[in-house]
C-alpha cells in the first residue's frame, strides 16, 4: 500500500472539520460543500449565483446527457429572446395570474420610458406561442419539436444556491401537435426522459406522476413531475412536463389546416429541468467528507495522485503520466502533479470535490507493476495490475455509479410510508419519514384540510389504484397522493 488512510494523517484533519456534519447541520453542510468545492459563489445581487468552472462543468455534463436524449426523441434546439412584451404574458389568463408575482419588468431603456413594458422571461410559452402562430399553417408543419437552453428570471423572496435562485439556467421544450392525444403522449414521453436521466446519469431515483390540480403549471391541462427525496425527508421537484392542451393555441391563435380541409387549433406541451437538479445531486449523494459525484457527470472521473516523496520520484511521475495517457481515451482523468501539498492533502481535497475514483501510485506500486484504486464510496481500496488499468478503472467507475443509485434507492424505498388517517399523516410528516402515501377522493376540500394538518403538499398523484377510503372524508378514494414537505 502506498499511503496511510487519509483520516490517519493529523495534518489533513482540518479539511473535514470545515464541513459541518451532514446529518446534524444539513443546511450549513449544503452551503459549505458548494463554497468549498468551488461549485458556486455569492454575488452582490440577492438571489443571483455565480457558477464557478467546476460547478459549470457538472452542469455541462448534465446538459449533454439531457440534450442527447432530446435529440434522440426528435427535438432540435433554437433560441428565443429574453424580453417578452407585456401584452403576450397577459393573453393566457391562468398563466398571467400564476406568474404575475414573480415577473421582473423592464420599463426604461436607452434613457427613455418604454411604450410597453418588457417582461424578463420567467418561461417562454407566450414568446414561442406567438412565433408558432406565424410558422404553423398546415398539418404538414406538425409536429414542431423545439427545445431551448437559456436563463430565466423569477423574483423569488427566499433563495438558495441552485435550489431557488432569481436567475437560473434551464432548458424548456415547447412542442405543437396535430391532436390532443399526441400532445399527451409527448408530455408523458418527456417525463420519462427526465426520469431516465435522473436515475441513469445522476443515480437519483424518483417518483413520477401527475400533479394535482392545485399544483399544476399555470395554463396547463395536466402537469407531470418527477420528485426526488432528499436526506432531510423533503421532496425536490426535479423536472416537470406539461400538456397545455389548446389553452395557449387559443390564446395565441395557433391554427393549422388539417387534411380534412378544416382549420383546427394545435395542442401544445412544455417541459423543463433546471440547475436545481444539480442542487438535488449535491444533497442526495454528498457525505461528511464533501461532494460525491456520479461518474457520468463528474468533471474528473478519476484523479491520479503519484507519491513523489521517495527516491524513485522521476520514475513514479513518468509512470503516472503514462497511466494518464492510457486512460484519457476512456476516462475524464486528472493527474495531480502538485508538489507544494502532500499526497494526503490531495486525497482529502479530491474527496471533498467528489471525484469518484482516486488512483494512487507509489515507488512500491511501481516495482510491483500495480496501482491502487480508491473509490469515493463503496468497496475499499484495492491494488490492480498496471497492464489492466483501463478495464479496472472502467469497472470501478461503473460500480460507483451503481452503488450511488442503490444507496439512494434504498433510502427512497424505506421513506415512503402509508397513512390511513390525518393524524398518521401529520405524525409521519413531522418525524421526517419522507413521502406519505394517502388514499384521496380527489376533492379540493380534503386536500386543503390535509395540507393544513400536515404542513405538507401533495407532490404527485400516482398511477396505482387506491385501496380503502379517502384519508379525510371517508368517501370512496379515487387516487393515491404522495405528500411531503418540499424545497
Ligand atoms: Zn375526501
Tab-separated table of C-alpha atoms and ligand atoms in Angstrom:
chain	number	residue	atom	x	y	z
A	1	UNK	CA	0.000	0.000	0.000
A	2	UNK	CA	1.335	3.369	-0.916
A	3	UNK	CA	-0.125	5.557	1.827
A	4	UNK	CA	-1.821	5.516	5.189
A	5	UNK	CA	-5.541	6.198	5.064
A	6	UNK	CA	-6.145	9.964	4.906
A	7	UNK	CA	-8.080	10.075	8.152
A	8	UNK	CA	-4.989	8.873	9.993
A	9	UNK	CA	-2.954	11.871	8.937
A	10	UNK	CA	-3.238	14.579	11.570
A	11	UNK	CA	-2.183	17.409	9.249
A	12	UNK	CA	-5.158	16.693	6.997
A	13	UNK	CA	-7.938	16.609	9.551
A	14	UNK	CA	-8.705	20.321	9.329
A	15	UNK	CA	-10.262	19.761	5.924
A	16	UNK	CA	-13.146	17.697	7.051
A	17	UNK	CA	-13.710	19.920	10.075
A	18	UNK	CA	-14.525	22.845	7.797
A	19	UNK	CA	-17.572	20.957	6.516
A	20	UNK	CA	-20.354	20.624	9.109
A	21	UNK	CA	-21.899	17.205	9.705
A	22	UNK	CA	-24.449	16.386	7.006
A	23	UNK	CA	-26.814	14.587	9.345
A	24	UNK	CA	-26.733	17.233	12.085
A	25	UNK	CA	-26.483	20.512	10.167
A	26	UNK	CA	-27.867	19.745	6.729
A	27	UNK	CA	-28.410	23.348	5.609
A	28	UNK	CA	-24.944	24.513	6.662
A	29	UNK	CA	-23.418	21.375	5.183
A	30	UNK	CA	-25.055	22.126	1.821
A	31	UNK	CA	-23.705	25.679	1.700
A	32	UNK	CA	-20.219	24.665	2.883
A	33	UNK	CA	-19.907	21.957	0.214
A	34	UNK	CA	-20.934	24.372	-2.543
A	35	UNK	CA	-18.435	27.013	-1.457
A	36	UNK	CA	-15.527	24.715	-0.565
A	37	UNK	CA	-15.827	22.516	-3.652
A	38	UNK	CA	-15.949	25.767	-5.673
A	39	UNK	CA	-19.217	24.937	-7.387
A	40	UNK	CA	-20.721	28.385	-6.919
A	41	UNK	CA	-20.282	31.672	-5.095
A	42	UNK	CA	-22.460	34.500	-3.877
A	43	UNK	CA	-22.928	37.717	-5.807
A	44	UNK	CA	-23.992	41.143	-4.542
A	45	UNK	CA	-27.412	40.941	-6.210
A	46	UNK	CA	-29.715	38.977	-3.915
A	47	UNK	CA	-30.735	35.617	-5.324
A	48	UNK	CA	-28.137	35.637	-8.092
A	49	UNK	CA	-25.452	32.964	-8.011
A	50	UNK	CA	-22.131	32.749	-9.788
A	51	UNK	CA	-21.475	29.242	-11.061
A	52	UNK	CA	-17.745	28.599	-10.926
A	53	UNK	CA	-15.916	26.477	-13.523
A	54	UNK	CA	-16.085	23.205	-11.555
A	55	UNK	CA	-19.829	23.603	-10.960
A	56	UNK	CA	-20.389	24.655	-14.550
A	57	UNK	CA	-18.525	21.585	-15.809
A	58	UNK	CA	-21.014	19.393	-13.957
A	59	UNK	CA	-23.881	21.407	-15.457
A	60	UNK	CA	-22.404	20.977	-18.954
A	61	UNK	CA	-22.276	17.208	-18.498
A	62	UNK	CA	-25.885	17.263	-17.305
A	63	UNK	CA	-26.819	19.319	-20.368
A	64	UNK	CA	-25.104	16.814	-22.634
A	65	UNK	CA	-26.987	13.882	-21.093
A	66	UNK	CA	-30.315	15.653	-21.486
A	67	UNK	CA	-29.594	17.139	-24.906
A	68	UNK	CA	-28.623	13.745	-26.301
A	69	UNK	CA	-31.965	12.360	-25.114
A	70	UNK	CA	-33.912	15.320	-26.565
A	71	UNK	CA	-32.269	14.827	-29.950
A	72	UNK	CA	-32.901	11.068	-29.823
A	73	UNK	CA	-36.623	11.805	-29.382
A	74	UNK	CA	-36.701	14.112	-32.408
A	75	UNK	CA	-36.232	17.573	-30.875
A	76	UNK	CA	-33.931	20.350	-32.087
A	77	UNK	CA	-32.629	23.420	-30.285
A	78	UNK	CA	-33.464	27.042	-31.064
A	79	UNK	CA	-33.288	30.332	-29.209
A	80	UNK	CA	-35.994	32.886	-28.389
A	81	UNK	CA	-35.492	36.387	-26.919
A	82	UNK	CA	-35.048	37.251	-23.242
A	83	UNK	CA	-37.698	40.013	-23.356
A	84	UNK	CA	-41.412	39.329	-23.681
A	85	UNK	CA	-43.957	42.106	-24.377
A	86	UNK	CA	-46.393	42.661	-21.517
A	87	UNK	CA	-49.345	42.002	-23.823
A	88	UNK	CA	-48.078	38.443	-24.560
A	89	UNK	CA	-47.954	37.497	-20.901
A	90	UNK	CA	-51.481	38.807	-20.360
A	91	UNK	CA	-53.036	36.715	-23.090
A	92	UNK	CA	-53.489	33.446	-21.193
A	93	UNK	CA	-55.463	34.252	-18.041
A	94	UNK	CA	-54.249	31.481	-15.710
A	95	UNK	CA	-50.702	31.903	-16.942
A	96	UNK	CA	-50.554	35.632	-16.179
A	97	UNK	CA	-52.130	35.100	-12.770
A	98	UNK	CA	-49.691	32.327	-11.897
A	99	UNK	CA	-46.558	34.207	-12.867
A	100	UNK	CA	-47.517	37.831	-12.068
A	101	UNK	CA	-45.915	37.938	-8.577
A	102	UNK	CA	-42.567	36.629	-9.891
A	103	UNK	CA	-42.069	38.640	-13.088
A	104	UNK	CA	-39.287	41.235	-13.404
A	105	UNK	CA	-40.148	44.137	-15.717
A	106	UNK	CA	-38.032	46.436	-17.840
A	107	UNK	CA	-39.770	49.821	-18.092
A	108	UNK	CA	-36.885	52.056	-19.177
A	109	UNK	CA	-34.268	51.628	-21.868
A	110	UNK	CA	-31.858	53.965	-23.602
A	111	UNK	CA	-32.803	56.659	-21.124
A	112	UNK	CA	-36.465	56.597	-22.150
A	113	UNK	CA	-39.691	55.203	-20.769
A	114	UNK	CA	-40.787	52.218	-22.892
A	115	UNK	CA	-44.197	52.409	-24.571
A	116	UNK	CA	-44.860	48.809	-23.493
A	117	UNK	CA	-43.080	47.216	-20.505
A	118	UNK	CA	-40.998	44.134	-21.303
A	119	UNK	CA	-41.007	41.103	-19.049
A	120	UNK	CA	-37.709	39.362	-18.431
A	121	UNK	CA	-38.843	35.855	-19.387
A	122	UNK	CA	-39.980	33.738	-16.437
A	123	UNK	CA	-40.703	30.976	-19.013
A	124	UNK	CA	-41.282	31.231	-22.764
A	125	UNK	CA	-44.700	29.741	-23.629
A	126	UNK	CA	-46.006	33.128	-24.744
A	127	UNK	CA	-42.971	34.211	-26.790
A	128	UNK	CA	-42.847	30.845	-28.516
A	129	UNK	CA	-46.635	30.668	-28.927
A	130	UNK	CA	-46.511	33.953	-30.845
A	131	UNK	CA	-43.888	32.555	-33.214
A	132	UNK	CA	-45.629	29.195	-33.675
A	133	UNK	CA	-48.742	31.077	-34.828
A	134	UNK	CA	-46.598	32.543	-37.649
A	135	UNK	CA	-44.864	29.301	-38.575
A	136	UNK	CA	-47.633	26.708	-38.448
A	137	UNK	CA	-50.017	26.684	-41.401
A	138	UNK	CA	-50.802	23.104	-42.313
A	139	UNK	CA	-50.863	19.656	-40.714
A	140	UNK	CA	-47.687	19.074	-42.731
A	141	UNK	CA	-45.892	21.572	-40.466
A	142	UNK	CA	-46.625	19.390	-37.414
A	143	UNK	CA	-45.357	18.337	-35.008
A	144	UNK	CA	-42.997	21.180	-34.096
A	145	UNK	CA	-40.459	19.847	-31.597
A	146	UNK	CA	-38.191	22.614	-30.249
A	147	UNK	CA	-36.081	22.968	-27.130
A	148	UNK	CA	-34.124	25.942	-25.881
A	149	UNK	CA	-31.313	26.184	-23.336
A	150	UNK	CA	-31.455	29.552	-21.614
A	151	UNK	CA	-31.735	31.561	-18.424
A	152	UNK	CA	-34.982	32.745	-16.865
A	153	UNK	CA	-35.764	35.153	-14.036
A	154	UNK	CA	-38.298	34.719	-11.250
A	155	UNK	CA	-38.398	37.260	-8.436
A	156	UNK	CA	-38.102	34.833	-5.532
A	157	UNK	CA	-38.265	36.030	-1.922
A	158	UNK	CA	-36.088	33.400	-0.246
A	159	UNK	CA	-33.253	31.948	-2.295
A	160	UNK	CA	-30.616	29.199	-2.025
A	161	UNK	CA	-27.841	28.318	-4.487
A	162	UNK	CA	-29.146	26.004	-7.249
A	163	UNK	CA	-32.386	25.167	-5.416
A	164	UNK	CA	-34.123	28.518	-5.685
A	165	UNK	CA	-32.450	31.463	-7.358
A	166	UNK	CA	-33.807	34.560	-9.042
A	167	UNK	CA	-31.977	33.916	-12.285
A	168	UNK	CA	-31.398	30.313	-13.222
A	169	UNK	CA	-30.295	28.189	-16.151
A	170	UNK	CA	-32.616	25.588	-17.576
A	171	UNK	CA	-33.989	24.066	-20.717
A	172	UNK	CA	-37.559	24.499	-21.871
A	173	UNK	CA	-39.047	22.251	-24.525
A	174	UNK	CA	-42.037	23.561	-26.485
A	175	UNK	CA	-43.917	21.362	-28.900
A	176	UNK	CA	-47.017	21.718	-31.056
A	177	UNK	CA	-49.090	18.749	-32.225
A	178	UNK	CA	-51.914	17.900	-34.572
A	179	UNK	CA	-54.045	16.101	-31.948
A	180	UNK	CA	-54.609	16.283	-28.178
A	181	UNK	CA	-53.538	12.636	-27.878
A	182	UNK	CA	-50.173	13.381	-29.476
A	183	UNK	CA	-49.572	16.218	-27.014
A	184	UNK	CA	-50.457	13.963	-24.095
A	185	UNK	CA	-48.074	11.284	-25.378
A	186	UNK	CA	-45.309	13.882	-25.779
A	187	UNK	CA	-45.755	15.221	-22.236
A	188	UNK	CA	-45.546	11.692	-20.835
A	189	UNK	CA	-42.604	10.761	-23.046
A	190	UNK	CA	-40.566	13.748	-21.821
A	191	UNK	CA	-41.373	12.929	-18.208
A	192	UNK	CA	-39.920	9.500	-18.862
A	193	UNK	CA	-36.839	11.089	-20.460
A	194	UNK	CA	-36.356	13.108	-17.254
A	195	UNK	CA	-36.859	10.045	-15.075
A	196	UNK	CA	-34.318	8.092	-17.089
A	197	UNK	CA	-31.795	10.941	-16.933
A	198	UNK	CA	-32.203	11.384	-13.148
A	199	UNK	CA	-31.905	7.668	-12.439
A	200	UNK	CA	-29.259	6.665	-15.010
A	201	UNK	CA	-26.959	9.695	-15.167
A	202	UNK	CA	-27.451	11.232	-11.724
A	203	UNK	CA	-28.158	7.979	-9.817
A	204	UNK	CA	-31.152	9.692	-8.222
A	205	UNK	CA	-34.286	7.525	-8.025
A	206	UNK	CA	-37.519	9.478	-8.423
A	207	UNK	CA	-41.261	9.101	-8.142
A	208	UNK	CA	-43.038	10.060	-11.343
A	209	UNK	CA	-46.671	11.056	-11.650
A	210	UNK	CA	-49.256	13.743	-12.275
A	211	UNK	CA	-49.513	16.992	-10.314
A	212	UNK	CA	-52.819	17.587	-8.527
A	213	UNK	CA	-54.904	20.480	-9.955
A	214	UNK	CA	-53.691	22.791	-7.181
A	215	UNK	CA	-50.046	22.308	-8.146
A	216	UNK	CA	-50.169	22.284	-11.928
A	217	UNK	CA	-48.389	24.774	-14.201
A	218	UNK	CA	-50.408	27.977	-14.771
A	219	UNK	CA	-52.264	27.430	-18.036
A	220	UNK	CA	-51.693	23.671	-18.288
A	221	UNK	CA	-54.272	20.952	-18.816
A	222	UNK	CA	-52.132	18.370	-16.973
A	223	UNK	CA	-48.726	18.700	-15.346
A	224	UNK	CA	-46.433	15.753	-14.717
A	225	UNK	CA	-43.495	15.716	-12.337
A	226	UNK	CA	-40.548	13.708	-11.136
A	227	UNK	CA	-39.895	14.102	-7.416
A	228	UNK	CA	-36.743	13.054	-5.589
A	229	UNK	CA	-36.440	12.616	-1.844
A	230	UNK	CA	-33.662	14.497	-0.116
A	231	UNK	CA	-31.874	13.172	3.020
A	232	UNK	CA	-33.828	15.560	5.278
A	233	UNK	CA	-37.099	13.929	4.242
A	234	UNK	CA	-38.126	16.792	1.956
A	235	UNK	CA	-39.127	16.311	-1.666
A	236	UNK	CA	-37.367	18.047	-4.530
A	237	UNK	CA	-39.361	18.653	-7.700
A	238	UNK	CA	-36.680	17.777	-10.228
A	239	UNK	CA	-38.432	18.146	-13.575
A	240	UNK	CA	-41.899	18.889	-14.928
A	241	UNK	CA	-43.690	18.218	-18.186
A	242	UNK	CA	-46.978	19.849	-19.126
A	243	UNK	CA	-49.738	19.010	-21.540
A	244	UNK	CA	-51.011	22.530	-22.281
A	245	UNK	CA	-53.989	21.264	-24.281
A	246	UNK	CA	-55.267	24.020	-26.609
A	247	UNK	CA	-55.062	26.788	-23.982
A	248	UNK	CA	-52.040	28.533	-25.471
A	249	UNK	CA	-53.102	27.696	-29.029
A	250	UNK	CA	-56.368	29.600	-28.437
A	251	UNK	CA	-54.629	32.483	-26.666
A	252	UNK	CA	-52.093	32.874	-29.499
A	253	UNK	CA	-54.276	31.715	-32.369
A	254	UNK	CA	-52.036	28.809	-33.392
A	255	UNK	CA	-54.154	27.100	-36.058
A	256	UNK	CA	-53.495	24.723	-38.908
A	257	UNK	CA	-55.388	23.439	-41.886
A	258	UNK	CA	-55.926	19.713	-41.360
A	259	UNK	CA	-56.067	17.087	-44.124
A	260	UNK	CA	-59.895	17.219	-43.961
A	261	UNK	CA	-59.654	20.872	-45.019
A	262	UNK	CA	-60.885	22.278	-41.695
A	263	UNK	CA	-58.970	24.724	-39.533
A	264	UNK	CA	-58.024	23.425	-36.094
A	265	UNK	CA	-56.088	24.558	-33.047
A	266	UNK	CA	-52.830	22.751	-32.318
A	267	UNK	CA	-52.214	21.101	-28.946
A	268	UNK	CA	-49.013	22.123	-27.206
A	269	UNK	CA	-46.672	20.922	-24.470
A	270	UNK	CA	-43.833	22.404	-22.488
A	271	UNK	CA	-41.276	20.720	-20.252
A	272	UNK	CA	-38.271	21.829	-18.283
A	273	UNK	CA	-35.474	20.970	-15.915
A	274	UNK	CA	-33.106	23.451	-14.364
A	275	UNK	CA	-29.824	23.513	-12.468
A	276	UNK	CA	-31.981	22.756	-9.446
A	277	UNK	CA	-31.216	19.126	-10.299
A	278	UNK	CA	-27.580	19.933	-9.534
A	279	UNK	CA	-28.678	21.040	-6.061
A	280	UNK	CA	-30.505	17.726	-5.739
A	281	UNK	CA	-27.372	15.880	-6.811
A	282	UNK	CA	-25.285	17.587	-4.120
A	283	UNK	CA	-27.839	16.813	-1.399
A	284	UNK	CA	-28.655	13.276	-2.471
A	285	UNK	CA	-25.134	11.836	-2.605
A	286	UNK	CA	-22.795	14.050	-0.564
A	287	UNK	CA	-21.405	12.993	2.812
A	288	UNK	CA	-19.426	14.389	5.735
A	289	UNK	CA	-16.286	14.492	3.598
A	290	UNK	CA	-17.985	16.656	0.976
A	291	UNK	CA	-19.368	16.195	-2.504
A	292	UNK	CA	-19.889	12.766	-4.091
A	293	UNK	CA	-20.377	12.801	-7.871
A	294	UNK	CA	-21.790	10.016	-10.033
A	295	UNK	CA	-19.096	9.271	-12.661
A	296	UNK	CA	-21.377	10.122	-15.607
A	297	UNK	CA	-21.498	13.807	-14.584
A	298	UNK	CA	-18.131	14.089	-12.802
A	299	UNK	CA	-15.779	16.645	-14.472
A	300	UNK	CA	-12.903	14.406	-13.358
A	301	UNK	CA	-13.942	10.781	-13.100
A	302	UNK	CA	-10.599	9.735	-11.671
A	303	UNK	CA	-7.631	11.575	-10.235
A	304	UNK	CA	-4.112	10.130	-10.222
A	305	UNK	CA	-2.090	11.024	-7.139
A	306	UNK	CA	1.552	9.939	-7.544
A	307	UNK	CA	3.506	9.545	-4.307
A	308	UNK	CA	6.557	11.636	-5.091
A	309	UNK	CA	8.393	11.510	-1.787
A	310	UNK	CA	10.719	8.546	-2.435
A	311	UNK	CA	13.955	8.416	-4.386
A	312	UNK	CA	12.252	6.939	-7.480
A	313	UNK	CA	10.329	10.146	-7.875
A	314	UNK	CA	11.045	10.611	-11.591
A	315	UNK	CA	10.097	7.024	-12.405
A	316	UNK	CA	6.859	7.314	-10.450
A	317	UNK	CA	5.930	10.555	-12.190
A	318	UNK	CA	6.723	9.092	-15.609
A	319	UNK	CA	4.573	6.044	-14.867
A	320	UNK	CA	1.722	8.246	-13.607
A	321	UNK	CA	1.864	10.288	-16.815
A	322	UNK	CA	1.800	7.152	-18.895
A	323	UNK	CA	-1.239	5.851	-16.983
A	324	UNK	CA	-2.982	9.197	-17.520
A	325	UNK	CA	-2.302	8.980	-21.252
A	326	UNK	CA	-3.677	5.475	-21.465
A	327	UNK	CA	-6.822	6.367	-19.531
A	328	UNK	CA	-7.521	9.623	-21.340
A	329	UNK	CA	-9.368	7.963	-24.220
A	330	UNK	CA	-11.950	6.360	-21.942
A	331	UNK	CA	-11.964	8.497	-18.797
A	332	UNK	CA	-12.031	12.168	-17.780
A	333	UNK	CA	-8.758	11.980	-15.902
A	334	UNK	CA	-6.745	14.452	-13.835
A	335	UNK	CA	-3.125	13.919	-12.900
A	336	UNK	CA	-2.289	15.862	-9.747
A	337	UNK	CA	1.421	16.684	-10.045
A	338	UNK	CA	1.452	19.434	-7.424
A	339	UNK	CA	4.498	19.313	-5.184
A	340	UNK	CA	3.547	22.070	-2.733
A	341	UNK	CA	0.955	19.885	-0.977
A	342	UNK	CA	1.216	16.358	0.468
A	343	UNK	CA	-0.474	13.319	-1.088
A	344	UNK	CA	-2.730	13.127	1.989
A	345	UNK	CA	-3.843	16.708	1.444
A	346	UNK	CA	-4.642	15.855	-2.167
A	347	UNK	CA	-6.636	12.793	-1.111
A	348	UNK	CA	-8.866	14.937	1.077
A	349	UNK	CA	-9.120	17.715	-1.486
A	350	UNK	CA	-10.336	15.437	-4.289
A	351	UNK	CA	-12.641	13.538	-1.958
A	352	UNK	CA	-14.188	16.832	-0.877
A	353	UNK	CA	-14.697	17.704	-4.571
A	354	UNK	CA	-16.487	14.415	-5.117
A	355	UNK	CA	-14.122	12.758	-7.620
A	356	UNK	CA	-15.480	9.184	-7.936
A	357	UNK	CA	-12.125	7.377	-8.067
A	358	UNK	CA	-8.580	8.027	-6.838
A	359	UNK	CA	-5.603	6.210	-8.348
A	360	UNK	CA	-2.547	6.105	-6.115
A	361	UNK	CA	0.875	5.239	-7.422
A	362	UNK	CA	3.990	4.995	-5.225
A	363	UNK	CA	7.510	3.558	-5.625
A	364	UNK	CA	6.490	0.177	-4.230
A	365	UNK	CA	3.443	0.001	-6.502
A	366	UNK	CA	5.709	0.762	-9.412
A	367	UNK	CA	8.110	-2.080	-8.557
A	368	UNK	CA	5.126	-4.436	-8.310
A	369	UNK	CA	3.658	-3.133	-11.598
A	370	UNK	CA	0.416	-2.141	-9.890
A	371	UNK	CA	-1.637	0.903	-8.926
A	372	UNK	CA	-4.083	1.339	-6.071
A	373	UNK	CA	-7.719	2.257	-6.770
A	374	UNK	CA	-9.709	4.020	-4.043
A	375	UNK	CA	-13.395	4.593	-4.910
A	376	UNK	CA	-15.092	7.611	-3.297
A	377	UNK	CA	-17.797	5.333	-1.881
A	378	UNK	CA	-18.430	1.600	-1.573
A	379	UNK	CA	-15.737	-1.076	-1.916
A	380	UNK	CA	-12.454	-0.098	-0.276
A	381	UNK	CA	-9.010	0.370	-1.781
A	382	UNK	CA	-7.580	-2.336	-3.972
A	383	UNK	CA	-4.389	-2.912	-5.933
A	384	UNK	CA	-4.764	-3.638	-9.634
A	385	UNK	CA	-2.265	-4.690	-12.296
A	386	UNK	CA	-0.984	-1.727	-14.278
A	387	UNK	CA	-1.406	-3.683	-17.541
A	388	UNK	CA	-5.109	-3.926	-16.955
A	389	UNK	CA	-5.712	-0.453	-15.574
A	390	UNK	CA	-8.158	0.866	-18.194
A	391	UNK	CA	-10.570	-2.027	-17.684
A	392	UNK	CA	-10.193	-1.865	-13.874
A	393	UNK	CA	-10.891	1.878	-13.791
A	394	UNK	CA	-13.921	1.452	-16.048
A	395	UNK	CA	-15.283	-1.286	-13.807
A	396	UNK	CA	-14.645	0.721	-10.633
A	397	UNK	CA	-16.453	3.761	-12.054
A	398	UNK	CA	-19.386	1.588	-13.070
A	399	UNK	CA	-19.566	0.281	-9.508
A	400	UNK	CA	-19.603	3.781	-8.022
A	401	UNK	CA	-22.403	4.819	-10.375
A	402	UNK	CA	-24.427	1.732	-9.413
A	403	UNK	CA	-23.728	1.915	-5.673
A	404	UNK	CA	-24.875	5.532	-5.561
A	405	UNK	CA	-28.172	4.600	-7.159
A	406	UNK	CA	-28.607	1.557	-4.889
A	407	UNK	CA	-27.890	3.654	-1.804
A	408	UNK	CA	-30.363	6.365	-2.829
A	409	UNK	CA	-32.982	3.808	-3.869
A	410	UNK	CA	-32.755	2.023	-0.511
A	411	UNK	CA	-33.296	5.377	1.187
A	412	UNK	CA	-36.301	6.236	-1.001
A	413	UNK	CA	-37.885	2.802	-0.585
A	414	UNK	CA	-37.662	2.963	3.201
A	415	UNK	CA	-39.015	6.523	3.263
A	416	UNK	CA	-42.394	6.013	1.671
A	417	UNK	CA	-44.994	5.358	4.345
A	418	UNK	CA	-48.723	4.849	4.056
A	419	UNK	CA	-51.105	6.752	6.308
A	420	UNK	CA	-54.740	5.772	6.862
A	421	UNK	CA	-55.713	8.809	8.937
A	422	UNK	CA	-54.962	12.518	9.113
A	423	UNK	CA	-53.124	12.000	12.430
A	424	UNK	CA	-50.904	9.279	10.974
A	425	UNK	CA	-50.085	11.503	8.017
A	426	UNK	CA	-49.275	14.503	10.226
A	427	UNK	CA	-47.071	12.465	12.528
A	428	UNK	CA	-45.173	10.876	9.622
A	429	UNK	CA	-44.503	14.316	8.108
A	430	UNK	CA	-43.452	15.757	11.474
A	431	UNK	CA	-40.945	12.963	12.051
A	432	UNK	CA	-39.477	13.417	8.524
A	433	UNK	CA	-40.441	9.958	7.314
A	434	UNK	CA	-40.350	11.111	3.682
A	435	UNK	CA	-43.239	10.605	1.245
A	436	UNK	CA	-46.568	9.898	2.890
A	437	UNK	CA	-48.937	7.905	0.736
A	438	UNK	CA	-52.651	8.501	1.239
A	439	UNK	CA	-55.867	7.461	-0.487
A	440	UNK	CA	-57.795	10.529	-1.671
A	441	UNK	CA	-61.285	11.127	-3.023
A	442	UNK	CA	-59.960	13.884	-5.300
A	443	UNK	CA	-61.927	16.744	-3.659
A	444	UNK	CA	-60.041	20.014	-3.138
A	445	UNK	CA	-61.592	20.443	0.349
A	446	UNK	CA	-59.982	17.229	1.614
A	447	UNK	CA	-56.636	18.287	0.145
A	448	UNK	CA	-56.825	21.674	1.878
A	449	UNK	CA	-57.552	20.114	5.257
A	450	UNK	CA	-54.707	17.646	4.918
A	451	UNK	CA	-52.298	20.393	3.831
A	452	UNK	CA	-53.128	22.423	6.922
A	453	UNK	CA	-52.902	19.419	9.254
A	454	UNK	CA	-49.547	18.206	7.918
A	455	UNK	CA	-47.777	21.351	6.673
A	456	UNK	CA	-47.005	19.291	3.577
A	457	UNK	CA	-48.252	19.423	0.000
A	458	UNK	CA	-49.404	16.696	-2.408
A	459	UNK	CA	-46.329	16.210	-4.579
A	460	UNK	CA	-47.922	13.901	-7.101
A	461	UNK	CA	-50.786	11.588	-7.937
A	462	UNK	CA	-49.547	8.102	-8.697
A	463	UNK	CA	-50.910	5.743	-11.333
A	464	UNK	CA	-51.605	2.994	-8.785
A	465	UNK	CA	-55.190	2.365	-7.662
A	466	UNK	CA	-56.270	3.229	-4.132
A	467	UNK	CA	-57.495	0.660	-1.645
A	468	UNK	CA	-59.647	1.923	1.190
A	469	UNK	CA	-61.497	5.193	1.739
A	470	UNK	CA	-60.293	8.827	1.453
A	471	UNK	CA	-57.941	9.679	4.314
A	472	UNK	CA	-60.019	12.792	5.113
A	473	UNK	CA	-63.719	12.321	4.377
A	474	UNK	CA	-64.006	8.538	4.359
A	475	UNK	CA	-65.756	8.509	0.985
A	476	UNK	CA	-64.532	6.263	-1.789
A	477	UNK	CA	-60.950	7.112	-2.764
A	478	UNK	CA	-60.176	7.668	-6.439
A	479	UNK	CA	-56.450	8.215	-6.373
A	480	UNK	CA	-53.240	7.834	-4.389
A	481	UNK	CA	-51.469	11.058	-3.442
A	482	UNK	CA	-47.910	11.373	-2.144
A	483	UNK	CA	-47.469	14.155	0.395
A	484	UNK	CA	-44.193	15.667	1.557
A	485	UNK	CA	-42.675	18.931	2.599
A	486	UNK	CA	-40.841	20.276	-0.415
A	487	UNK	CA	-37.986	22.519	-1.462
B	1	LIG	ZN1	-62.106	13.091	0.679
